[in-house]
XYZ file of C-alpha atoms in Angstrom:
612
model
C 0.000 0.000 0.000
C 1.310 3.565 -0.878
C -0.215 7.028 -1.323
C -0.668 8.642 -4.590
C -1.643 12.533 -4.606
C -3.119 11.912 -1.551
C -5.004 8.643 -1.941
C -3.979 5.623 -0.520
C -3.566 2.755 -3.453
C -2.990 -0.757 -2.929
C -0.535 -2.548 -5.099
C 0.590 -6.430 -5.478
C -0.816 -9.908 -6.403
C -3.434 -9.926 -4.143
C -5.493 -6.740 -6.058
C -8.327 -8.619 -8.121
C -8.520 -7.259 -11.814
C -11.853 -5.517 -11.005
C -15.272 -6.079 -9.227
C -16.830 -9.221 -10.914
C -18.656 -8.478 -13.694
C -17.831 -4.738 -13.487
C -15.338 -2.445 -15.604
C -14.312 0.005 -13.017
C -11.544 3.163 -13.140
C -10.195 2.343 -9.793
C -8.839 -1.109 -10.971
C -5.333 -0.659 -13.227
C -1.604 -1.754 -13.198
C 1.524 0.001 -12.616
C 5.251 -0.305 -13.834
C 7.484 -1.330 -11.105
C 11.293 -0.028 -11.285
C 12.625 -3.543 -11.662
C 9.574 -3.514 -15.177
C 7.660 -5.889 -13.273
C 3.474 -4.610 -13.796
C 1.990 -5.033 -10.735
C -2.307 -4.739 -10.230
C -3.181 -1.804 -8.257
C -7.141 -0.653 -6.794
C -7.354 3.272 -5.889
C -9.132 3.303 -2.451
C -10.828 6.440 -2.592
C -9.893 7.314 0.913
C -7.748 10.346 1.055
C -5.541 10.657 3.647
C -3.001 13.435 4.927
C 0.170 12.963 7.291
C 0.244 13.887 10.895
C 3.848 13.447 12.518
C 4.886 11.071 9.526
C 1.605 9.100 9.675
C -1.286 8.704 7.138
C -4.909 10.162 9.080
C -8.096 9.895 7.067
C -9.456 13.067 5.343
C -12.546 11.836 3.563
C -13.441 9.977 0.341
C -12.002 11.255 -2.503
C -15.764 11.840 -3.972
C -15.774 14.461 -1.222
C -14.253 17.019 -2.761
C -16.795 18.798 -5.461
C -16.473 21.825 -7.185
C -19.026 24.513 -6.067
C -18.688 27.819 -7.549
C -15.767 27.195 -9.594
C -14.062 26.160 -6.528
C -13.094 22.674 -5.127
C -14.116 21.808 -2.371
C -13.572 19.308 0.801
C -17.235 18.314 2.117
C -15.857 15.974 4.437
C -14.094 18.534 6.351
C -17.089 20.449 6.564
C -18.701 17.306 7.790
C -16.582 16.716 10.845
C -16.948 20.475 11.065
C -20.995 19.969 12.077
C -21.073 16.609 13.259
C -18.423 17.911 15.978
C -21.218 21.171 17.290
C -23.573 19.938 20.056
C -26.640 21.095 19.118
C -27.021 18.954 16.232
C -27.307 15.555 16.614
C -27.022 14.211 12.927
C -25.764 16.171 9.702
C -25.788 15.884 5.612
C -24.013 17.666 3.151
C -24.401 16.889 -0.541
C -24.595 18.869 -3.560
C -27.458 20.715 -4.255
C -28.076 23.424 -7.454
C -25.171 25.527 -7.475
C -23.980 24.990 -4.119
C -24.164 22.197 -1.169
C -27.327 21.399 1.129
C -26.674 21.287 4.744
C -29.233 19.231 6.228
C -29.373 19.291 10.127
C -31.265 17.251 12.401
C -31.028 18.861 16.416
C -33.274 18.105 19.314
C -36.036 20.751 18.070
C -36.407 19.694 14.332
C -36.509 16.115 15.278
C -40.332 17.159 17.084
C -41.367 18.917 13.670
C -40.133 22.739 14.797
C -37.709 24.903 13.950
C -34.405 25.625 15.370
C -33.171 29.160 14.571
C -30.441 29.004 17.119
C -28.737 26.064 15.602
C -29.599 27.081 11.813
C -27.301 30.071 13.020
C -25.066 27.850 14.391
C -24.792 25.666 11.120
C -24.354 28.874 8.666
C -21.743 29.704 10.755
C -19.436 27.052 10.963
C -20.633 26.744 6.556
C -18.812 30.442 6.601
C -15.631 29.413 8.361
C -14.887 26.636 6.190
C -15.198 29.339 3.531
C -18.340 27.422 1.951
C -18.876 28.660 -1.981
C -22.647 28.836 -2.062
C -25.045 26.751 0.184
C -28.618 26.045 1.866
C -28.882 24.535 5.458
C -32.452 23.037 6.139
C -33.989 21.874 9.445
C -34.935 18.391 8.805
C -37.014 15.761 11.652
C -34.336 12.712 10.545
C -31.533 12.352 8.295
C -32.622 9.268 5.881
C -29.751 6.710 5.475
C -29.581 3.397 3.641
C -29.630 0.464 5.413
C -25.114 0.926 5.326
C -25.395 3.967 6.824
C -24.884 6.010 3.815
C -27.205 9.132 3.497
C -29.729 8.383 1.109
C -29.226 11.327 -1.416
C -32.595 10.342 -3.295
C -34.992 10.583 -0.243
C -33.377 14.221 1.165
C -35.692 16.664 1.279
C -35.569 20.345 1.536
C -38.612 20.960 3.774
C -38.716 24.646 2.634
C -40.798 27.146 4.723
C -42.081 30.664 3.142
C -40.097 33.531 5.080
C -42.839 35.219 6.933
C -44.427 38.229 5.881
C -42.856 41.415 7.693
C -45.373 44.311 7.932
C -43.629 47.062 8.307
C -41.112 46.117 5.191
C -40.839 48.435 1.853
C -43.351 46.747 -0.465
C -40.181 47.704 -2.985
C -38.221 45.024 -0.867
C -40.524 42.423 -0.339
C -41.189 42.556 -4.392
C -37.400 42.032 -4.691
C -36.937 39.771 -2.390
C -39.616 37.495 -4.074
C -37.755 37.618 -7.248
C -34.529 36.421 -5.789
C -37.146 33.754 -4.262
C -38.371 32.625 -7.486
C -34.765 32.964 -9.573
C -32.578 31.011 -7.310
C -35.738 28.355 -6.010
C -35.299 28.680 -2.345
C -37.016 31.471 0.174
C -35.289 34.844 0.544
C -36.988 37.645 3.217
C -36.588 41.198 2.195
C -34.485 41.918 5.192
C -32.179 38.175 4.653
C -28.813 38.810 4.762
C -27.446 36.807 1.424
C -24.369 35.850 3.032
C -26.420 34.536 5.594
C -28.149 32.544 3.422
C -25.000 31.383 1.530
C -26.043 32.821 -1.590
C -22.601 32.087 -3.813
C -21.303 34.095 -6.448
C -22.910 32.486 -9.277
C -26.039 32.960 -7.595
C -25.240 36.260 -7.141
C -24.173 36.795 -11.326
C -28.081 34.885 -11.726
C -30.004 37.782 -9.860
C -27.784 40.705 -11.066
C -29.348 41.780 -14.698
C -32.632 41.317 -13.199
C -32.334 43.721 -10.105
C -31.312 46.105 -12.252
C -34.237 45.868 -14.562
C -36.205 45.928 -11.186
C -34.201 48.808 -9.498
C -33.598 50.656 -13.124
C -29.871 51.552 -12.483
C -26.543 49.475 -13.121
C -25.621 48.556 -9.741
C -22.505 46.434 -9.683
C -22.014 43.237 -8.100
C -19.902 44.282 -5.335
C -23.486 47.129 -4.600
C -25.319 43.724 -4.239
C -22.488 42.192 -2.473
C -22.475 45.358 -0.011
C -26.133 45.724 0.255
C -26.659 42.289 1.308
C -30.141 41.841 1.416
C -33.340 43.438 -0.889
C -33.899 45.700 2.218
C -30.905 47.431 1.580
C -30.487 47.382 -2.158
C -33.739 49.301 -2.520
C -33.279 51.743 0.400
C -30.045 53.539 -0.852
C -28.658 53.772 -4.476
C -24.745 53.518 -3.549
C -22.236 56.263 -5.066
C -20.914 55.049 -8.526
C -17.435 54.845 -7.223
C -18.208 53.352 -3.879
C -17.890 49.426 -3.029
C -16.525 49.872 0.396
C -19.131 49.587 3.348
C -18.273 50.447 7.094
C -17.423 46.718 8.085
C -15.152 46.500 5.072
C -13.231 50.055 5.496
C -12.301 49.004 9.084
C -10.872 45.198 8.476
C -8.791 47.459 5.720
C -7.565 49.937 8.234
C -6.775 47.387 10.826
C -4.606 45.184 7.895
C -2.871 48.179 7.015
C -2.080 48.803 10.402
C -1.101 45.739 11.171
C 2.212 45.619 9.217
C 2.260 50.064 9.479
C 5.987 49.416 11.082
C 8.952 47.750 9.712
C 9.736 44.789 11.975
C 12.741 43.678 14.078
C 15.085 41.007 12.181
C 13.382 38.014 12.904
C 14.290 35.178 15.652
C 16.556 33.248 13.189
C 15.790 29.132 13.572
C 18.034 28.215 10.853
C 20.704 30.618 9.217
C 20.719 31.098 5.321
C 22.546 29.587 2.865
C 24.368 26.635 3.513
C 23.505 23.375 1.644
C 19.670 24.973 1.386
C 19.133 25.178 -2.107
C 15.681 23.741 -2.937
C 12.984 26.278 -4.694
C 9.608 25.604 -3.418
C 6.457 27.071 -5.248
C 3.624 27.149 -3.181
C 0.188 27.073 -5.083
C 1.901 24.599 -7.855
C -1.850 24.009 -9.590
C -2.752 27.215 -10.591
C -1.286 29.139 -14.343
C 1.782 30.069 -12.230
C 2.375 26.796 -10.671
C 1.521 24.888 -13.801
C 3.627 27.467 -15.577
C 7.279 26.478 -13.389
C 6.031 22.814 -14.047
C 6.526 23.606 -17.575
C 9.790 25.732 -17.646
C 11.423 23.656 -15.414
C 11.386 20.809 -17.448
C 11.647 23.174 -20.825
C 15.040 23.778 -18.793
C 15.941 20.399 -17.987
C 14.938 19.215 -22.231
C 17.648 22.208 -22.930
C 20.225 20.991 -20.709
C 19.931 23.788 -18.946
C 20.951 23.872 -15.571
C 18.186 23.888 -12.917
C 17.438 23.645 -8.733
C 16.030 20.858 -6.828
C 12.206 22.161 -6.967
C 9.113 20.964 -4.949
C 6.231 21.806 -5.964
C 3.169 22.535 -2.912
C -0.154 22.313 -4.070
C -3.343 22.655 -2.327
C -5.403 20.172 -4.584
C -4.746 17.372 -6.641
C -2.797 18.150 -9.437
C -4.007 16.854 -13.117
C -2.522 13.544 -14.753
C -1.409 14.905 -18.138
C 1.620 16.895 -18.821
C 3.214 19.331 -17.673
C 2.645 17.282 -14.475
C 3.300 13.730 -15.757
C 6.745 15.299 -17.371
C 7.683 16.667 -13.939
C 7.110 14.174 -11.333
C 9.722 11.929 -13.726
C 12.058 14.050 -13.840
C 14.987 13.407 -11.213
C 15.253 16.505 -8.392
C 11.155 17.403 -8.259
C 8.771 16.432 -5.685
C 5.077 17.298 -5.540
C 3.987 17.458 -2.230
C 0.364 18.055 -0.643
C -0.370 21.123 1.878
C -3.422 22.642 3.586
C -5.802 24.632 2.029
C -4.921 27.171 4.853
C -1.263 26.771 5.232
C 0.074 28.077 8.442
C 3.413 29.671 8.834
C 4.459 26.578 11.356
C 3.307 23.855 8.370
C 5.190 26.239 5.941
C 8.116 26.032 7.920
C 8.003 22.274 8.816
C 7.815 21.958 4.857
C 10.714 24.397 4.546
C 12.974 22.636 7.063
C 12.345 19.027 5.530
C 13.407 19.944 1.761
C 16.331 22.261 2.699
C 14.425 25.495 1.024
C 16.641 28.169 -0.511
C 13.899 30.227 -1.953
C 10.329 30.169 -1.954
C 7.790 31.501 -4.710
C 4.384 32.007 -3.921
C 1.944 31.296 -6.025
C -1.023 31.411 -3.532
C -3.812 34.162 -4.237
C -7.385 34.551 -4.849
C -7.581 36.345 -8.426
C -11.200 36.880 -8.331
C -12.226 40.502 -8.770
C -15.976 39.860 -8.197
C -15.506 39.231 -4.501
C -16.017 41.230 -1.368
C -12.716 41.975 0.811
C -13.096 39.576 3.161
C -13.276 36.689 0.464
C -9.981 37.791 -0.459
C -8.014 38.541 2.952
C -7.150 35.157 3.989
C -5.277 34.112 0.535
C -4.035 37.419 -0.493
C -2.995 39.427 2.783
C -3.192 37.132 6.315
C -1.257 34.041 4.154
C 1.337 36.587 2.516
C 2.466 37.810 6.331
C 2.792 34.277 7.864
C 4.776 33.100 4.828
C 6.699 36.422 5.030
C 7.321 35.374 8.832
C 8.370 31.723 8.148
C 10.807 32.325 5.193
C 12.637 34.976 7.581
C 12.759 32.664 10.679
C 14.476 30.074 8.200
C 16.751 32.500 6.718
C 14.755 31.388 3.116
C 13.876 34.049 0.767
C 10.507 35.041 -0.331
C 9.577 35.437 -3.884
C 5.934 37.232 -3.892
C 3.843 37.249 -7.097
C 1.911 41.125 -6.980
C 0.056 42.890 -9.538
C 0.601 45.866 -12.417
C -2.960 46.834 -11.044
C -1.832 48.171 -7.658
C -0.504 51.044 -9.201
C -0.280 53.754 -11.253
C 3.420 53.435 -12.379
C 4.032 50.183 -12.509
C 7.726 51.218 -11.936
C 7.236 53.365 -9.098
C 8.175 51.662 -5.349
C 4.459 52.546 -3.878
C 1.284 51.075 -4.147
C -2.717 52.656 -4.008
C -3.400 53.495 -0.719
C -5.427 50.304 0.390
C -8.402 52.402 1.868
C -8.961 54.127 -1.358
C -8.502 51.157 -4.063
C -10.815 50.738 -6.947
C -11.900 47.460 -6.148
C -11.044 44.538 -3.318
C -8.474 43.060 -5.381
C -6.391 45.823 -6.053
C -6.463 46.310 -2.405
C -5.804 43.100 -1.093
C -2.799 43.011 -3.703
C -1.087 46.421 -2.489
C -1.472 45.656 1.377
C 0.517 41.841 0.189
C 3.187 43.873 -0.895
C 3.456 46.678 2.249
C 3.377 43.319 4.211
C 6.281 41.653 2.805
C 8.401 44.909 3.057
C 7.812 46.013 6.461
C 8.227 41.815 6.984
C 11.712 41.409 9.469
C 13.985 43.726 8.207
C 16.593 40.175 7.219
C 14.190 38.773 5.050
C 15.547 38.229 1.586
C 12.619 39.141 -0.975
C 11.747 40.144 -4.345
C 8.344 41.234 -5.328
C 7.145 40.880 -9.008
C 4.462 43.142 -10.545
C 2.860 41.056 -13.094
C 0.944 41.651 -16.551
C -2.390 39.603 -17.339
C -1.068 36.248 -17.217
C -2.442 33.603 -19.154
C -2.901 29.708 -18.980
C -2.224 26.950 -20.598
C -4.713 25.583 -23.260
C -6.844 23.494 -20.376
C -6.879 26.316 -17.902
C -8.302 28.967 -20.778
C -10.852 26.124 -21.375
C -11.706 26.571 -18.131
C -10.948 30.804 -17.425
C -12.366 33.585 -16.719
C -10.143 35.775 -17.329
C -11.037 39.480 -18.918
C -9.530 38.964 -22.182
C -10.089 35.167 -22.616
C -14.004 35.881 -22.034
C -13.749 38.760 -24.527
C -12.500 36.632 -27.103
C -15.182 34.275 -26.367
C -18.168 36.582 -26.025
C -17.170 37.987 -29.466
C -16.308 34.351 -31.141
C -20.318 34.245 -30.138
C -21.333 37.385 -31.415
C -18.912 37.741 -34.226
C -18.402 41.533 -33.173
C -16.288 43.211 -30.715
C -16.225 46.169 -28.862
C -14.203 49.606 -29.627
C -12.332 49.920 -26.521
C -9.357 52.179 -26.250
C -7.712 49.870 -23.825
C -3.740 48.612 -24.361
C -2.299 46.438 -21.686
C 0.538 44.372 -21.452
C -0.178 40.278 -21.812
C 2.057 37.366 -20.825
C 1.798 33.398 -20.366
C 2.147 31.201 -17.069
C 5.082 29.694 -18.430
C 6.611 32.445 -20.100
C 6.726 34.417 -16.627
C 8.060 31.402 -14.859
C 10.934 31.510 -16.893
C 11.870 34.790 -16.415
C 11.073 34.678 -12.610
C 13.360 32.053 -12.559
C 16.159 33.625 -13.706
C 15.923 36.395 -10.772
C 16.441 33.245 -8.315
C 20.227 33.046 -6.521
C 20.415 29.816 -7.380
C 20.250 30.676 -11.362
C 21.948 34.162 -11.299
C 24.469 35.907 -10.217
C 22.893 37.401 -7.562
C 23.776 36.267 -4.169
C 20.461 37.342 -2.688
C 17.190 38.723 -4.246
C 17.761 41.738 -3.010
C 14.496 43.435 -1.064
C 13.862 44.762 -3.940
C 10.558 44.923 -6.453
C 11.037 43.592 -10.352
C 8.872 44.656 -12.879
C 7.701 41.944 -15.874
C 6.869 43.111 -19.018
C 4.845 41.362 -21.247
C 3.405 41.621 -24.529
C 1.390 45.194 -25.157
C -2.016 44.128 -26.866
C -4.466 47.037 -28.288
C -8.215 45.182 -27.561
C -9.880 46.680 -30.264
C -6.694 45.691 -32.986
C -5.914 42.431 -31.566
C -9.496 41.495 -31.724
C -9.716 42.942 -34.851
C -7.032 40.917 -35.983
C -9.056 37.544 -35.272
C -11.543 38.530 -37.932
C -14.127 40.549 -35.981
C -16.487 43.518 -36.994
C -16.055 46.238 -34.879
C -19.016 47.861 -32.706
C -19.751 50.615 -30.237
C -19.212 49.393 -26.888
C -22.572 50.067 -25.518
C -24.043 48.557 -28.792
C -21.917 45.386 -28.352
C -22.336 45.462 -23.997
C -26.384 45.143 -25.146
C -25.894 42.254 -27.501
C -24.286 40.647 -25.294
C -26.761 40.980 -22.773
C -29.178 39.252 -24.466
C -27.497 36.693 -25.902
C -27.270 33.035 -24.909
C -23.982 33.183 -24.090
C -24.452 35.496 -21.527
C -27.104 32.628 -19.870
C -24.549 29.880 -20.254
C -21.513 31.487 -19.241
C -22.407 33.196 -16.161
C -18.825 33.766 -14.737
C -17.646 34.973 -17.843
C -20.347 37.571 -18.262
C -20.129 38.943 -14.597
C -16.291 39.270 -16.196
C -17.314 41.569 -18.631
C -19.980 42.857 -16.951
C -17.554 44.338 -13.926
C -14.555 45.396 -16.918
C -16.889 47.700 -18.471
C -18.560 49.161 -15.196
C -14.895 49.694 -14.676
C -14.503 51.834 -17.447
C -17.942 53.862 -16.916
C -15.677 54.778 -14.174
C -12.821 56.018 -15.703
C -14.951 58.002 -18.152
C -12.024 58.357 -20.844
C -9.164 57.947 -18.798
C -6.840 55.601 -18.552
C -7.131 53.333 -15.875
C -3.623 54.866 -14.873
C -4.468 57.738 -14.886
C -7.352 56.992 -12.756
C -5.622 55.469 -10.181
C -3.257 58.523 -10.008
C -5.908 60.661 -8.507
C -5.930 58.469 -5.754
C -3.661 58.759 -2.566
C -0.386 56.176 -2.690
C 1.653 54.636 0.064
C 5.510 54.480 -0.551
C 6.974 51.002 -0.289
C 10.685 50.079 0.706
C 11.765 48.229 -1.780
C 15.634 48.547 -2.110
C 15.758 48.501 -5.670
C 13.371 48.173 -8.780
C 14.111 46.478 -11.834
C 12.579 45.377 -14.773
C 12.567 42.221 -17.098
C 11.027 40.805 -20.085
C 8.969 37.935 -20.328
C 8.814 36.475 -24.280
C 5.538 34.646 -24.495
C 4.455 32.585 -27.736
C 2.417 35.005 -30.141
C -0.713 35.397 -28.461
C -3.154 34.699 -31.824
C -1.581 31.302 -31.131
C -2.394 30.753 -27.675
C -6.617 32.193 -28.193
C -7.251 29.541 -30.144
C -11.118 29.033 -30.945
C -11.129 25.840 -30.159
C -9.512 26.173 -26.590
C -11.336 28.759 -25.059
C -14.860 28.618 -26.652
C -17.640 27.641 -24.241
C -20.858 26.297 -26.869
């Protein structure tokens, strides 16, 4: 028996050939080193290690994707079955997002039990739960193995009660949202209450604003938070941050406001450390290092022991199946919330010389706090263990949280355009005011593209565009020019800022800039055979298209890129962001480097990014 990207697999004579009678995926044969084939039966059962031992984390059909985003229903599970007030739990899929069915002492006598609903959406929040609906249920059913029996749940769905003294505005709204997303939302329901996910969120948007008659955003709805709201103020154009929001900001920002002490050293640098670790290894980053590592290792080229971290399990097709054969790379399997202790246990077993972090939340349709774990909390632990371990910290920024690209500040966090951009520029004031020893090197990056799966699978601005207008066979006139690169392209040139592949001793505190390829929307789409539109003409089309119903991430895409540039009402977006205030960041020195991606008519193929 071994484990296999975190499943345990048994291997040897004794593995049958299948179930009787049945084909079955589980059921193969692997090469041996000696060339002996050997059976082999995946368990299912994932497992992860505690103090070098194998403890059970769920079935491996326990992890789903919800929202776009995997994941791990058995750890919500234990989550549940482990509060006191209820005394039997389900979670499946259900619509867009999971049902959380709850049995407690109350709902088992046919009532309802508001205090332990509460309790349920809470702990469905902490786990950082996509999208879901939690229902009071009198018994769980289960087959006669104890399984749940998925066919026989029922959502025993009550009609909020009627609230008098509501705006008849608000209780019409509400009652749309009840009808659209087939569950029962009060006017005054808070929607992340109610686990209303993003794609729920994308479902109701184009109809509020036919019901409201204005082009709120979906960070208003996301702000508003319930119909109650959303009809009782129309929010500023260029407003998205509400009271709650503005002071977890203010505390983040003052929470790395000082440059720190050098930090309590547990292991001094250099040495025979010389291993590059890239945490967040399945993402276009990650998967971009996969490839130029062993692009490097096809040239000859010399190249670092590497491990590659990764949150999730990473695909079986190359450039994965390429790099776990190649001698000097490891894959190994972390948290999704790595601490700064598990980073440095990880650190301190491979020998780590440098790490790169790949780890961020790139969604700009999000609220703040969506965002803060991944992109700010994570980015000062890490910050704190590569500095205790003398290992230095390569962190992957943003062009967007600046003006200048060039210049050593960032857009005052409290006054950014949107979440992202301010979750990005409080990353980088936290790994410069990090301990003043830490060895660093921010990199500003360009739009950064995938590889021909992940487009498939993107939402990304310009991969959507191409898509929308592959649809519509127009495009917009946009005056927009931006600078474009590839996952693997950047991971080449990031890896040639590393010690162990320059001649740099250290990397330097300092901030590199990477340039990529400059790409004119309306020419480039031009260039792909397109007839050229108004934006507001196209923006309409689009709209009321088809596409727009199938490809609801993709739309909201769109959707928030040109409420952007309502916003910037003919300027440039840098120019924009130069009205705003800026905080100075010590970076020792700034550099930039090029990045030489494959010609990008190449990499938007139709065929790899069209959604039917």
């Amino acid at each position: 028996m071994f484990v296999a990207f975190g499943e345990v697999v048994v291997v040897g004579e004794l593995v049958s050939a299948g179930y009787i009678g049945l084909d079955n995926a589980s059921f193969g044969t692997v090469q041996a080193p000696d060339g002996s084939r050997q059976r082999v039966f995946a368990t299912g059962d994932r497992v992860t290690p505690d103090g070098g031992h194998p403890v059970l984390a769920g079935r491996r059909d326990a992890v789903v994707k919800i929202a776009g985003r995997r994941f791990d229903t058995a750890a919500l599970l234990r989550k549940l079955a482990a509060a006191p007030e209820i005394s039997d739990v389900a979670v499946e899929p259900a619509g867009n997002g999971l049902g959380i069915w709850f049995q407690s002492a109350l709902t088992r006598t046919g009532h309802d039990d508001p205090a332990a609903r509460a309790r349920v959406r809470s702990l469905a929040r902490g786990q950082g739960t996509p999208a879901f609906s939690v229902f009071g249920v009198p018994g769980i059913p289960r087959q006669p193995n104890g399984k749940v029996d998925r066919a026989k749940l029922t959502a025993n769905i009550e009609v909020p009660c009627d609230e008098a003294d509501q705006d008849p505005r608000a209780a019409a709204l509400a009652e749309l949202w009840s009808r659209m997303l087939e569950r029962p939302i009060g006017p005054s329901a808070s929607l992340l209450d109610e686990g209303i996910g993003s794609l729920d969120l994308i479902r109701i948007l184009p109809e509020t604003r036919r019901f409201l008659d204005w082009q709120l955003s979906i960070l208003d709805l996301i702000g508003a938070d319930s119909a109650a709201n959303v009809v009782d103020r129309r929010p500023d154009i260029d407003t998205w941050m509400d009271d709650e929001t503005a002071a977890q900001i203010a505390d983040d920002l003052a929470a790395v406001g000082h440059p720190a002490a050098p930090a309590a050293r547990e292991r001094s640098r250099g040495g025979s450390a010389q291993t590059v670790v890239i945490l967040g290894a399945s993402g276009i980053l990650g998967t971009g290092f996969a490839q130029a590592i062993l692009d490097r290792r096809h040239a000859g080229l010399d190249c670092p022991d590497v491990v590659f971290a990764a949150r999730s399990p990473l695909p079986e097709h190359n450039p994965w199946s390429g790099a776990q054969s190649v001698d000097g790379v490891d894959v190994v399997r972390i948290p999704d919330h790595l601490t700064a202790a598990e980073l440095g246990a990880l650190l301190d077993s491979v020998g780590a010389r440098t790490v790169v972090n790949c780890i961020g939340n790139t969604n700009v349709l999000v609220p703040y706090h969506r965002l803060r774990a991944a992109n700010v909390s994570a980015v000062a632990s890490f910050a704190d263990a590569c500095a205790r371990r003398g290992a230095g910290l390569v962190q992957l920024s943003t062009f967007v949280v600046n003006a200048d690209v060039t210049a050593p500040r960032v857009t005052d966090p409290r006054h950014a355009p949107y979440p992202y951009a301010a979750s990005k520029a409080l990353a980088e004031i936290a790994v410069s005011r990090a301990a003043s020893d830490l060895d660093f090197s921010v990199v500003r990056l360009p739009r950064v593209l995938g590889d021909a799966r992940q487009l498939a699978q993107s939402s990304d601005i310009l991969v959507a565009m191409v898509d929308a207008c592959t649809t519509l066979r127009m495009c917009p006139v946009v005056p927009v020019t931006e600078e474009v690169t590839t996952g693997v392209a950047a991971a080449h040139s990031i890896l040639g800022l590393l010690p162990q592949l320059s001649p740099a001793v250290e990397l330097g505190r300092g901030m590199a800039v990477l340039r990529g390829e400059k790409v004119s929307y309306t020419a480039f789409l031009g260039s792909l055979g397109f007839e050229a539109i108004a934006l507001a003409e196209w923006k309409d089309r689009l709209d009321r298209s088809g596409w727009a119903a199938r490809n609801p991430q993709r739309w909201a895409v769109l959707d928030a890129w040109v409420g952007l540039g309502a916003r910037l009402r003919g300027r440039t977006y840098a120019d924009y962001l130069a009205e705003y205030p800026s905080v100075d960041v010590d970076f020792a020195a700034v550099a930039e480097c090029t990045s030489a991606p494959e010609p990008l008519r190449g990499v938007f193929g139709a065929d790899q990014i069209v959604r039917k």
